[in-house]
Short mmCIF file of C-alpha atoms (C1' of nucleotides) in Angstrom, two decimals:
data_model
loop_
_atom_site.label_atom_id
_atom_site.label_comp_id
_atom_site.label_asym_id
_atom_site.label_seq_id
_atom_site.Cartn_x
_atom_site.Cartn_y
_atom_site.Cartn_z
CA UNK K 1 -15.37 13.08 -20.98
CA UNK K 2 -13.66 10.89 -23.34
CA UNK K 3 -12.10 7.45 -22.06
CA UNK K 4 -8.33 7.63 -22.86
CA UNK K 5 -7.94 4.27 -21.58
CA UNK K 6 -8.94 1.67 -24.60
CA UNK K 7 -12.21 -0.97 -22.72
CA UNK K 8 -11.85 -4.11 -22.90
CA UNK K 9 -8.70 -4.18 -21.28
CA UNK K 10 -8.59 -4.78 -17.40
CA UNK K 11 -7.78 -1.04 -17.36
CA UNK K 12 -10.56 0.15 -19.15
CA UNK K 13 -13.02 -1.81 -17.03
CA UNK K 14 -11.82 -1.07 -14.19
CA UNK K 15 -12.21 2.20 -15.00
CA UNK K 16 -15.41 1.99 -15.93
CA UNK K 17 -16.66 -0.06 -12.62
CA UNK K 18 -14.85 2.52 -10.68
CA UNK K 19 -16.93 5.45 -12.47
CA UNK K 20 -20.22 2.99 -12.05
CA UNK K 21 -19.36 3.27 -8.17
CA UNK K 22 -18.35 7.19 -7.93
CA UNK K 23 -21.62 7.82 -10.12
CA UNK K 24 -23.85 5.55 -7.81
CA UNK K 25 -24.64 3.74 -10.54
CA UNK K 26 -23.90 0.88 -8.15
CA UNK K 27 -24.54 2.01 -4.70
CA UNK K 28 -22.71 1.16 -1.42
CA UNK K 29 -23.87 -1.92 -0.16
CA UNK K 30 -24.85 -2.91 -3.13
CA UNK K 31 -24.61 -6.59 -5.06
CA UNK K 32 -22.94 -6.27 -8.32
CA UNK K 33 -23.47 -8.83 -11.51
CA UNK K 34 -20.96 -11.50 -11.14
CA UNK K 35 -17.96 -12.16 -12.94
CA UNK K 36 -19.39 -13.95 -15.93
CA UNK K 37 -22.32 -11.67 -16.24
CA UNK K 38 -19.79 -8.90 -16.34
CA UNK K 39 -16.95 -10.56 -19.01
CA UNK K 40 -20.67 -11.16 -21.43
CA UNK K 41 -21.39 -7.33 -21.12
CA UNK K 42 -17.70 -6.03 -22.01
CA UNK K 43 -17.03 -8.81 -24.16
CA UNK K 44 -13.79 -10.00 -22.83
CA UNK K 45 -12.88 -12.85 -21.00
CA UNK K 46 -13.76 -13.67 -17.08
CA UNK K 47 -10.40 -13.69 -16.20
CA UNK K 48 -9.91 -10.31 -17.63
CA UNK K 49 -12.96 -8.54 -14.91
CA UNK K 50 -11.16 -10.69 -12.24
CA UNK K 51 -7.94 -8.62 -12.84
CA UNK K 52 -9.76 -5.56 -12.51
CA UNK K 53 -12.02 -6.13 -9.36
CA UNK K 54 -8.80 -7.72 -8.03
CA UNK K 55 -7.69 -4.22 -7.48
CA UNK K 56 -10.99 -2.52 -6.70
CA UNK K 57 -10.87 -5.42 -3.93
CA UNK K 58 -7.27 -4.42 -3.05
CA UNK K 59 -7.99 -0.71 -2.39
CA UNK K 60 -10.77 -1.17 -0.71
CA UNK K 61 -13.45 0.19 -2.79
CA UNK K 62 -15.13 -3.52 -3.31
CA UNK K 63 -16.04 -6.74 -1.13
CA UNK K 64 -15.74 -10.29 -2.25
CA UNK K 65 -16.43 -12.79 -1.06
CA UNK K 66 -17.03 -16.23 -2.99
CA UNK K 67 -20.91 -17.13 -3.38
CA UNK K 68 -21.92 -14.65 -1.70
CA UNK K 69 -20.81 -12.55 -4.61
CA UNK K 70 -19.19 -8.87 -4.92
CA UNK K 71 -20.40 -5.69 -2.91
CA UNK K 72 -19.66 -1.92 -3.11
CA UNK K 73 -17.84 -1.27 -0.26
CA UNK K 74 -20.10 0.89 2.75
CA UNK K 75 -17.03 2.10 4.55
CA UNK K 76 -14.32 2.96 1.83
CA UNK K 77 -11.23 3.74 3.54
CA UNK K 78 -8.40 5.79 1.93
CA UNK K 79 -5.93 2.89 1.40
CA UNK K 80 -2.50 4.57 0.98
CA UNK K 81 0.97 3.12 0.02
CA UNK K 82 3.83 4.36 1.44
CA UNK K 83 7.17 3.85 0.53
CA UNK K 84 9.50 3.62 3.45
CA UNK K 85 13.02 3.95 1.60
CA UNK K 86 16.89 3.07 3.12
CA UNK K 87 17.77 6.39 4.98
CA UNK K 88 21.03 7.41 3.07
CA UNK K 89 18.55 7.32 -0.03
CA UNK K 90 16.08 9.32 1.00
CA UNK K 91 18.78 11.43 2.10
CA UNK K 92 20.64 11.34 -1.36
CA UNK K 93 17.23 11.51 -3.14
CA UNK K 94 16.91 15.15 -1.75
CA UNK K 95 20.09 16.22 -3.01
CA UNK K 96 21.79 16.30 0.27
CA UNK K 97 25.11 13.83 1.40
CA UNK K 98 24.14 11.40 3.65
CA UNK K 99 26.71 10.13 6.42
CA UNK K 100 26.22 8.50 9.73
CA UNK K 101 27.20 8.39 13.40
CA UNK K 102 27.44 5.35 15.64
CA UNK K 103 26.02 6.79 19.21
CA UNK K 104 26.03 4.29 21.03
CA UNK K 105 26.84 0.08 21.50
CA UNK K 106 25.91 -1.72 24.06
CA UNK K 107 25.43 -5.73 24.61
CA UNK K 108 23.00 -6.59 27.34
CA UNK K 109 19.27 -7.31 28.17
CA UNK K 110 16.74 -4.76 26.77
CA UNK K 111 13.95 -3.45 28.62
CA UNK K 112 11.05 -5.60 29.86
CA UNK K 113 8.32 -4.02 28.16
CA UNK K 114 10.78 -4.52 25.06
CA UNK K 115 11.31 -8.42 25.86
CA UNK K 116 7.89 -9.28 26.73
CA UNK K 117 6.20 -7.58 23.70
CA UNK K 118 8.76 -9.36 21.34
CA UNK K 119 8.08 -12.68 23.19
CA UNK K 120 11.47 -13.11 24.75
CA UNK K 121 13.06 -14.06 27.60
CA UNK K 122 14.23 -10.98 30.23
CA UNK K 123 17.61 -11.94 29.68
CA UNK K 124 17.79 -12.44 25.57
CA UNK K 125 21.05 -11.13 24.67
CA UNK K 126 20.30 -8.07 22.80
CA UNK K 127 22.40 -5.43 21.06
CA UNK K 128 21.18 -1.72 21.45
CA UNK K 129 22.66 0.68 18.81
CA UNK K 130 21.52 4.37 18.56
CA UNK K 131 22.84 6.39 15.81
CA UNK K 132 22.34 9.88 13.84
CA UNK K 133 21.90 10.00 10.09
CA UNK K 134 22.87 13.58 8.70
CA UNK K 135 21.74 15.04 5.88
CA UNK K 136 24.55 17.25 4.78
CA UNK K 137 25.55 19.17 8.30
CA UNK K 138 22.38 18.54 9.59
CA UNK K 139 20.71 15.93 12.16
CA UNK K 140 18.36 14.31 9.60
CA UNK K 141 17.01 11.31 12.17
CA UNK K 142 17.83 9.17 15.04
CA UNK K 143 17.89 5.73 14.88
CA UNK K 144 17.39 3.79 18.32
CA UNK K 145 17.69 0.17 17.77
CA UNK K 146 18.15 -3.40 19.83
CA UNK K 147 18.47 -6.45 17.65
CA UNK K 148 18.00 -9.87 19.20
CA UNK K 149 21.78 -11.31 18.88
CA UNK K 150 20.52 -15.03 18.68
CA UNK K 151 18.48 -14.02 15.59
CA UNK K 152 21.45 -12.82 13.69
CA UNK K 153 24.43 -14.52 12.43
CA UNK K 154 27.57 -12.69 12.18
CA UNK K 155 26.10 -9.43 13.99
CA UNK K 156 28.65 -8.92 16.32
CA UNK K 157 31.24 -9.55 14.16
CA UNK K 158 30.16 -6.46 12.23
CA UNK K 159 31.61 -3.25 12.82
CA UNK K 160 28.95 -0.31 13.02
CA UNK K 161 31.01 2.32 13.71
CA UNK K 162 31.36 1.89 10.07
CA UNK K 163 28.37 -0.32 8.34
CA UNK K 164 25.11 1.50 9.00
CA UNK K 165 22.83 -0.67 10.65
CA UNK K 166 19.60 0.17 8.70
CA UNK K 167 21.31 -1.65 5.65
CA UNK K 168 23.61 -3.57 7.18
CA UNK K 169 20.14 -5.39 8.45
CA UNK K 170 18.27 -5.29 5.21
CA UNK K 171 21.31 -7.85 3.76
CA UNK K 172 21.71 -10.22 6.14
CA UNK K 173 18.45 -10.19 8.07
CA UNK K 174 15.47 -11.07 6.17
CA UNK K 175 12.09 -11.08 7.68
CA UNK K 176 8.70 -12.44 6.77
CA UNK K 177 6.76 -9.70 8.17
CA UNK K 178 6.30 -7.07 11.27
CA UNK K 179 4.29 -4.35 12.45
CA UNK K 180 4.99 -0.41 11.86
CA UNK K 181 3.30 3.10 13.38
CA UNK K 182 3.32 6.31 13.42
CA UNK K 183 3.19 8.77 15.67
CA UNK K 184 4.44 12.58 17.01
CA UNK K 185 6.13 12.46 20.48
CA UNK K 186 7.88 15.49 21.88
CA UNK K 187 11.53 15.74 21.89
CA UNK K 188 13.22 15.19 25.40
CA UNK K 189 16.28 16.60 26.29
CA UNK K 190 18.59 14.25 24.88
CA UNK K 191 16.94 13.70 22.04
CA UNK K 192 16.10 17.32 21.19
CA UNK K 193 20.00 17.82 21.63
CA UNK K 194 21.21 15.23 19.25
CA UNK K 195 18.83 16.66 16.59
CA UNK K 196 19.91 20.07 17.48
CA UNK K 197 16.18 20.54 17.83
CA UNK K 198 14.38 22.71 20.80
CA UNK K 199 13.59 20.80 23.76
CA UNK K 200 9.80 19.34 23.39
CA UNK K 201 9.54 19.99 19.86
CA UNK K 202 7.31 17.79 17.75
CA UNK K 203 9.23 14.97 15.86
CA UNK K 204 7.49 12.38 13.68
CA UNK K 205 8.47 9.07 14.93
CA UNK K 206 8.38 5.88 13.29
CA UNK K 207 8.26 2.47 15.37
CA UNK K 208 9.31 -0.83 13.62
CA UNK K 209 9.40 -4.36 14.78
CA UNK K 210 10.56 -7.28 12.04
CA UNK K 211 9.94 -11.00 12.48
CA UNK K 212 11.51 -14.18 10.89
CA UNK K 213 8.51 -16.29 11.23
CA UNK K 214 8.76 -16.38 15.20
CA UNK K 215 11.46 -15.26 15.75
CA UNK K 216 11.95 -11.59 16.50
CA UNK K 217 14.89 -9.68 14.61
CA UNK K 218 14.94 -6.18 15.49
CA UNK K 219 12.58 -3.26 16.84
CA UNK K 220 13.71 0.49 15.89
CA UNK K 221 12.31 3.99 16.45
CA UNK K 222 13.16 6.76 13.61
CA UNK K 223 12.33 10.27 15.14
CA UNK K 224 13.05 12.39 12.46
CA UNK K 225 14.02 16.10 12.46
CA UNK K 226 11.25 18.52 13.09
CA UNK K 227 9.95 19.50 9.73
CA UNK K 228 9.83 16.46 8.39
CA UNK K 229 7.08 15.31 6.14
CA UNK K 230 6.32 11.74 5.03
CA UNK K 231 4.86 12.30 1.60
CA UNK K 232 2.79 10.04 -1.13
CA UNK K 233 0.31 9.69 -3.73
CA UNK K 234 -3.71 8.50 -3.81
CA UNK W 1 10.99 -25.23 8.56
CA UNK W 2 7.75 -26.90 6.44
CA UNK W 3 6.38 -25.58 3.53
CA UNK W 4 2.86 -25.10 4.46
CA UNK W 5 2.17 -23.22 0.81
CA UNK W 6 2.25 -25.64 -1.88
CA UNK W 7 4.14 -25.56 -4.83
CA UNK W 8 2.96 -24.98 -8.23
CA UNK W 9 0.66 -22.18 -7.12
CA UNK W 10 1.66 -18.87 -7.26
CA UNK W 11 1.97 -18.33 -4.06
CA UNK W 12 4.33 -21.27 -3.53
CA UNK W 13 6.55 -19.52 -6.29
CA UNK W 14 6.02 -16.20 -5.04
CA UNK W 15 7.50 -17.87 -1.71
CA UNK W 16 10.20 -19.68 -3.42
CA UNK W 17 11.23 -16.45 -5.12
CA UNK W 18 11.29 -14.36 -2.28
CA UNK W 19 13.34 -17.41 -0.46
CA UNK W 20 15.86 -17.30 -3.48
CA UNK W 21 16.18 -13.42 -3.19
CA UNK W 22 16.70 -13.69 1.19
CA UNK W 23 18.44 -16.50 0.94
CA UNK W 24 21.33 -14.50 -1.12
CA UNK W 25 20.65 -17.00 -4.49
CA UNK W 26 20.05 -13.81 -6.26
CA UNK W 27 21.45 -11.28 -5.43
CA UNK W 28 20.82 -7.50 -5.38
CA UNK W 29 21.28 -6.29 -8.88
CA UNK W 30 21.43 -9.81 -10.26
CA UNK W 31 18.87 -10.73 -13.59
CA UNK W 32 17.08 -13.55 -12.38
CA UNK W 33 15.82 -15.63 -15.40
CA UNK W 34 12.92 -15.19 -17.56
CA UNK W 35 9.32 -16.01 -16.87
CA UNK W 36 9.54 -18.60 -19.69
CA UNK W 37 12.42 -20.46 -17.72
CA UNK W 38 11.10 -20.48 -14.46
CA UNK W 39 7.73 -21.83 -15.61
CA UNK W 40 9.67 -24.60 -17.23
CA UNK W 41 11.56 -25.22 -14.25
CA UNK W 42 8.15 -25.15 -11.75
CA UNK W 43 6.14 -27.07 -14.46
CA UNK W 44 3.82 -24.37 -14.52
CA UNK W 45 2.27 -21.85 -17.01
CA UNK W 46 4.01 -18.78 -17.80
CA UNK W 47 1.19 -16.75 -16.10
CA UNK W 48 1.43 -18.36 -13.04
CA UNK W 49 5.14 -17.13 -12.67
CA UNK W 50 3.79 -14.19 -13.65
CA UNK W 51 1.47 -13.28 -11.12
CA UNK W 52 4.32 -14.25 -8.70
CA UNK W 53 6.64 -11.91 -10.10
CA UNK W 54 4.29 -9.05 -10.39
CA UNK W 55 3.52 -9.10 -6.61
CA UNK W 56 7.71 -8.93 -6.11
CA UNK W 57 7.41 -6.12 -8.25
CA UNK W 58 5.03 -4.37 -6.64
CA UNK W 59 5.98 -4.80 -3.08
CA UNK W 60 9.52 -3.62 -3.97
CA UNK W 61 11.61 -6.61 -4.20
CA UNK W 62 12.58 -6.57 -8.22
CA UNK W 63 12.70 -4.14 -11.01
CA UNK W 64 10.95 -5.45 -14.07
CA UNK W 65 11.48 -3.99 -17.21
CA UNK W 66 10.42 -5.31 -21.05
CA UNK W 67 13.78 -6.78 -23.33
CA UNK W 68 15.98 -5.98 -20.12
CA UNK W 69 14.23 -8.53 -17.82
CA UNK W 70 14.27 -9.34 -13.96
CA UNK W 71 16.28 -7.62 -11.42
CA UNK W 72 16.43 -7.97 -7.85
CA UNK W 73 16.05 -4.49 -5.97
CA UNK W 74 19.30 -3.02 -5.04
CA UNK W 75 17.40 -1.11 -2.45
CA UNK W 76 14.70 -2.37 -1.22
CA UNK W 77 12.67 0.06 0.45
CA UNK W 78 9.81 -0.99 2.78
CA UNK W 79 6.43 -0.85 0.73
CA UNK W 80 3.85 -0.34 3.33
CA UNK W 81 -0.24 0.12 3.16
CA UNK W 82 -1.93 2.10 5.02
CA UNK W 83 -5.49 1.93 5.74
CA UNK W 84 -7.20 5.37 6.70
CA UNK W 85 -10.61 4.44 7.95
CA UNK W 86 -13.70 7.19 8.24
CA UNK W 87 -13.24 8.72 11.25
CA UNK W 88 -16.16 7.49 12.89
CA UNK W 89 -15.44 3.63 12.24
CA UNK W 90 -11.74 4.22 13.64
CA UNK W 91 -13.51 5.67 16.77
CA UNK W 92 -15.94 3.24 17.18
CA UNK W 93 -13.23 0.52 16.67
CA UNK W 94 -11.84 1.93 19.56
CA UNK W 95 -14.85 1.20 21.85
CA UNK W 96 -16.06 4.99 21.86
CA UNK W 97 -19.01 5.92 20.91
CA UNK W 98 -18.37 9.11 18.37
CA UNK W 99 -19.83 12.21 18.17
CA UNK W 100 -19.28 15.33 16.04
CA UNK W 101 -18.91 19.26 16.46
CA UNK W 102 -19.18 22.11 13.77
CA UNK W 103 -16.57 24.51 14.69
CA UNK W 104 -16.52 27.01 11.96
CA UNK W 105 -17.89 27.45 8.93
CA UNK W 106 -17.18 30.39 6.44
CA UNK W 107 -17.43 31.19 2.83
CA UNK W 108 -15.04 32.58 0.82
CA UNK W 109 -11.88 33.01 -0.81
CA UNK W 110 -9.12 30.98 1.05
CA UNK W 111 -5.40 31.65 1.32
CA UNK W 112 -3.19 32.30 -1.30
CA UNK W 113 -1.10 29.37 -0.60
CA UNK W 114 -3.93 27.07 -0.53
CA UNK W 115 -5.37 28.63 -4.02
CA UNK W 116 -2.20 28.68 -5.33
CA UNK W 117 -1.16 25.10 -4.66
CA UNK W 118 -4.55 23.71 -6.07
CA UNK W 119 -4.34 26.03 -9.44
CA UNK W 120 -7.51 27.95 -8.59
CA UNK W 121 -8.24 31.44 -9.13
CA UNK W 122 -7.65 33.64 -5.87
CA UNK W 123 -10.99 34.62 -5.23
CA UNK W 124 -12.40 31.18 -6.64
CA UNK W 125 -15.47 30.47 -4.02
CA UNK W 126 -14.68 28.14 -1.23
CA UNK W 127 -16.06 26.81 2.10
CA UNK W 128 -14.30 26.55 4.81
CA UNK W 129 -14.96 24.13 7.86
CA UNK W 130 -13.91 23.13 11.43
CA UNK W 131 -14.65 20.05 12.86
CA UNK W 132 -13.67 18.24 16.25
CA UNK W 133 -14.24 14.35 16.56
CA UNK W 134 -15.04 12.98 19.76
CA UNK W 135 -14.22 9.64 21.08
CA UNK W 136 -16.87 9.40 23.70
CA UNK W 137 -16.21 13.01 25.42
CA UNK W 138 -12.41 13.18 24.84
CA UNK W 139 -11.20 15.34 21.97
CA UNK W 140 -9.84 12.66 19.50
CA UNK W 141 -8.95 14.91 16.66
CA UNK W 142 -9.41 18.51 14.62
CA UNK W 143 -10.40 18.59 11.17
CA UNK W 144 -9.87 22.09 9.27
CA UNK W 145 -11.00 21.52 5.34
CA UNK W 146 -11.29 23.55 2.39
CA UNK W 147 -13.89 22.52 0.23
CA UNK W 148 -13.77 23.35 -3.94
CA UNK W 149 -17.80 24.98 -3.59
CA UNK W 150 -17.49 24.58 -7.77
CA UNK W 151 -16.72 21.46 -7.81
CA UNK W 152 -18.82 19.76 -5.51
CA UNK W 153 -22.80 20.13 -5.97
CA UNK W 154 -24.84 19.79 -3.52
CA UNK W 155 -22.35 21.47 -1.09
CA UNK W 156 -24.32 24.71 0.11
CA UNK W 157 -27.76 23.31 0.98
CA UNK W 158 -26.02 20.44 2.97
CA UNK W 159 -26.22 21.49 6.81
CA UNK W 160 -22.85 20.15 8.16
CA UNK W 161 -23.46 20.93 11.60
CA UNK W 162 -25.61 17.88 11.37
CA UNK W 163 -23.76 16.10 8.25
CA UNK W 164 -20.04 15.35 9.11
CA UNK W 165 -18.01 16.30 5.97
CA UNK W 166 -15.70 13.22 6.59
CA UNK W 167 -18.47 10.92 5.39
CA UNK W 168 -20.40 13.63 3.33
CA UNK W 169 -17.45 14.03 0.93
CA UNK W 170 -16.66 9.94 0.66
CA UNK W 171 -20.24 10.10 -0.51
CA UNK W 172 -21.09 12.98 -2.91
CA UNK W 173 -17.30 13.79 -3.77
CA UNK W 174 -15.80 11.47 -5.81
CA UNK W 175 -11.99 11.86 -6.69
CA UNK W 176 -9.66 10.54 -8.62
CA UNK W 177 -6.31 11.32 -6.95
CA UNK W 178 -4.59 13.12 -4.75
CA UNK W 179 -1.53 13.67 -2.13
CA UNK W 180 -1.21 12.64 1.26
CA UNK W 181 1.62 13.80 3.69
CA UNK W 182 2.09 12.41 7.42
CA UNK W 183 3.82 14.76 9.60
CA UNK W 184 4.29 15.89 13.55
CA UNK W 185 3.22 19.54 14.19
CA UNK W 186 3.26 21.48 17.67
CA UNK W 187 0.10 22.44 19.03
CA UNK W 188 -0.91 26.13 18.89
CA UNK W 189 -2.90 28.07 21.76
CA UNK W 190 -6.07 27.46 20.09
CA UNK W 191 -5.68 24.46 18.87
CA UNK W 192 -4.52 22.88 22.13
CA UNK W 193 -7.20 24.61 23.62
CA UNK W 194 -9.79 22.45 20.91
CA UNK W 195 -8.33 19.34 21.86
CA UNK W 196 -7.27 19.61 25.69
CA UNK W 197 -4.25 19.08 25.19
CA UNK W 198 -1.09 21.24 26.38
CA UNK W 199 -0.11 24.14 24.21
CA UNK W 200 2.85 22.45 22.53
CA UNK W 201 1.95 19.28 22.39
CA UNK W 202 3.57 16.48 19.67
CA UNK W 203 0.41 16.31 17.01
CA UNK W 204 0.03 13.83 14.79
CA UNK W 205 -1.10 15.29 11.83
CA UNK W 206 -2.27 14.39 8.36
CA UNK W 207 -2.47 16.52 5.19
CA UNK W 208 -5.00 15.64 2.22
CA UNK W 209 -5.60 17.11 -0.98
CA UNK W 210 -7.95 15.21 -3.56
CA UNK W 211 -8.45 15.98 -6.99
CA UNK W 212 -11.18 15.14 -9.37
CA UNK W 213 -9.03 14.94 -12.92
CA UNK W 214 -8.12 18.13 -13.14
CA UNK W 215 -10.52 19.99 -10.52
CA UNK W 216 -9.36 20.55 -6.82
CA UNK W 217 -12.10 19.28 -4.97
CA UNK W 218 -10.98 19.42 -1.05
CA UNK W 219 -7.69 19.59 0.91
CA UNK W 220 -7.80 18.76 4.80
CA UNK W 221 -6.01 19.11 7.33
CA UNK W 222 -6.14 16.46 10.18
CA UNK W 223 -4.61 17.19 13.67
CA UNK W 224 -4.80 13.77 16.15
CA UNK W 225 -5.10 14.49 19.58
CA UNK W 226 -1.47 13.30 21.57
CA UNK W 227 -0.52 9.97 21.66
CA UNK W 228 -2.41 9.05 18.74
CA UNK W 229 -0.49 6.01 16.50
CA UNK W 230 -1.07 5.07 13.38
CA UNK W 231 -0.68 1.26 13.10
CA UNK W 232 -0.03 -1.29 10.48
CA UNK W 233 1.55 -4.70 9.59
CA UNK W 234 3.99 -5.37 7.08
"C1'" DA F 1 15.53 -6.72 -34.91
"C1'" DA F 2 14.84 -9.44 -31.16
"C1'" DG F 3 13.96 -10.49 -26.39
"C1'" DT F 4 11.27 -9.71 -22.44
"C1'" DG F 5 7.38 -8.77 -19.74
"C1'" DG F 6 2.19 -7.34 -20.17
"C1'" DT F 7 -2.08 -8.85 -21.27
"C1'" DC F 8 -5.89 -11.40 -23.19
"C1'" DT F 9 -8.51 -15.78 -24.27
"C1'" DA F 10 -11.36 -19.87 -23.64
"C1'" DG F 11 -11.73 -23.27 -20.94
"C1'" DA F 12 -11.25 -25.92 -16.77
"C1'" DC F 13 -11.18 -27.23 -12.02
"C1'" DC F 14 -11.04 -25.93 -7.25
"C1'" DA F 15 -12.23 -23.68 -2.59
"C1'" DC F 16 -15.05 -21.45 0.05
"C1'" DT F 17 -19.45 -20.32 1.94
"C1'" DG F 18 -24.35 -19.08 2.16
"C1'" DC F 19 -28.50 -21.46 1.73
"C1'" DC N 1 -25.64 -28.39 -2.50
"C1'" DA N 2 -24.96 -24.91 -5.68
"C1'" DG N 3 -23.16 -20.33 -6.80
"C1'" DT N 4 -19.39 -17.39 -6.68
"C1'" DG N 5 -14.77 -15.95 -6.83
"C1'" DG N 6 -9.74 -17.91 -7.01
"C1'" DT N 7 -6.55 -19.95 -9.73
"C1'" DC N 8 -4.29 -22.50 -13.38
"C1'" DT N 9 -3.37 -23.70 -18.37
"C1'" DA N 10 -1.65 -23.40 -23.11
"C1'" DG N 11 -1.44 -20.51 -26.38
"C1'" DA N 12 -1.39 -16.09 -28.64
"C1'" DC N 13 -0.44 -11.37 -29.66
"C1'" DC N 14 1.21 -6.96 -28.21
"C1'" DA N 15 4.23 -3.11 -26.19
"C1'" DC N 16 8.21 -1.65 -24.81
"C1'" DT N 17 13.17 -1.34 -24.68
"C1'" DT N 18 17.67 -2.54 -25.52
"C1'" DT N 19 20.89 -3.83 -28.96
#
DNA sequence: AAGTGGTCTAGACCACTGC
DNA sequence: CAGTGGTCTAGACCACTTT
């Protein structure tokens, strides 16, 4: 087993603390030398082993915490990026044209379960889209949508018939943060229709809900055509 | 609308950045100017800018490249992490006590598919297991895994009807990489049958397959019983 | 060849937190 | 209070990529 990766760069130690925790060298639970102890054995500067537990920290496989010191993580969990692209380029991306269908349009109060999870009042003004992204010919997802109208300048001024709203949103609708998950739900009738699925098929659904500080911006469910496969790398 | 960060940190940049970018000041496609110029402008060191613009990069926002410089995204996709516990923490973060069940196990060659997509030899030696995870006594999910018998010592003499092979794995299996794919599968008789569910039903399933450099150790499948959601904040 | 980000250094001070 | 990680600095050299 050589060591492609040259030490005494943040790589190459991180490399090496990683192997010191997958050969139980270090074991879970366990307290490992400190920073300064650690830039004195590799020769390098402090800074240099806080890069590299900085990520060991990120994915999980290390605690910190200051004075108490660092610890092998007991419980690592799988930490996983995913990469949650525009639509019409994950379309394009499989080599397939992307276009669009405006469903539906409709301004009016949303749902109460909607309204009181987002913090609003019953009657917010809210603007419900649902639309159909194709890839090629074929139902690729369906995009069911309400925006909160007071959160969004200029959003019913925009035509989206003919903008798609997944982008249209990403320009003019920032947000500091949200919450997303995943699930499988079975296609209902109209559903399974639009996606020219089987009735009750399995779809993999994502939910989305964006926030502007307090505010509330937009909540959206993407069930995608059956076969679809949300992919990444470890 | 306060800053509550303060400046000259890089988090104050990083926020200042990512104002400049929603705020339209950049725009998509637009260099932004080098980390030599903005330090000069925040009063800062170069490295503090730096550390700013390396989270933008990583979370998606800009494209950094050497000589060519800063860009902002022209399509920003969502970067999202995921955080997939051990099974028994997830169900015991759910209030439920957890409990265990060998299904199935079996030694010997596995399907061509399988060998095929990990690069082994058809008749290479695996084990194959069943598991079903209980959240208190409800089915909470199925876990069907081939296991690499070369490449993971130990693996025979461990008794995994008493050992789960979640936790045994995290343990004794170290790995450097691998794919991950999310994706909502119909339940078959037997399956359905496993987790009481209705034949049918919208699964929530995860796909795993880990290497160790160049060796296949294990690839799981993970079926969540209905209505299961996988959650996270952005 | 030259410009840009990537990384490393040696040192310093700060913030948090367990004791 | 004292130990640990978190961050910042000023400077340097390097690696990559475009010109």
């Amino acid at each position: 087993m050589t060591s492609p990766t040259p030490a005494r760069t943040w790589r190459g130690i991180h490399a090496e603390l990683t192997r010191r925790i997958n050969d139980g060298v270090w074991r879970p639970g366990e307290l490992v030398p400190n920073e300064a102890e650690l830039a004195e054995e590799f020769g390098c500067a402090r800074a240099t082993v806080n890069r590299a537990m900085r990520e060991l920290a990120e994915t999980g496989r290390v605690d910190r915490k200051r004075k108490a010191g660092t610890r092998v993580a007991l419980h690592p969990s799988a930490r996983v990026v995913l990469d949650i692209p525009v639509i019409r380029r994950e379309v394009e991306a499989r080599g397939a044209s992307w276009h669009y269908s405006l469903i539906l349009r409709e301004e009016g109060p949303a749902p109460l379960a909607l309204t009181a999870r987002l913090g609003l009042a019953q009657d917010a003004p809210m603007l419900h889209l649902a639309c159909l992204h194709y890839a090629d010919a074929q139902p690729f997802l369906h995009e069911d949508r309400w925006i909160n109208i007071a959160a969004v300048p200029g959003l019913l001024d925009t035509d989206f018939s003919v903008e798609n709203a997944n982008e249209w949103l990403i320009r003019n609708a920032p947000y500091t943060g949200g919450d997303i998950a995943f699930s499988a739900l079975a296609a209902g009738a109209e559903l399974a229709a639009l996606l020219e699925a089987a009735e009750g098929a399995a779809l993999f659904t994502l939910d989305r809900t964006t926030w502007n500080g307090e505010v509330p911006i937009t909540s959206v469910r993407l069930s995608y055509a059956p076969g679809y496969r949300m992919h990444t790398r470890i």
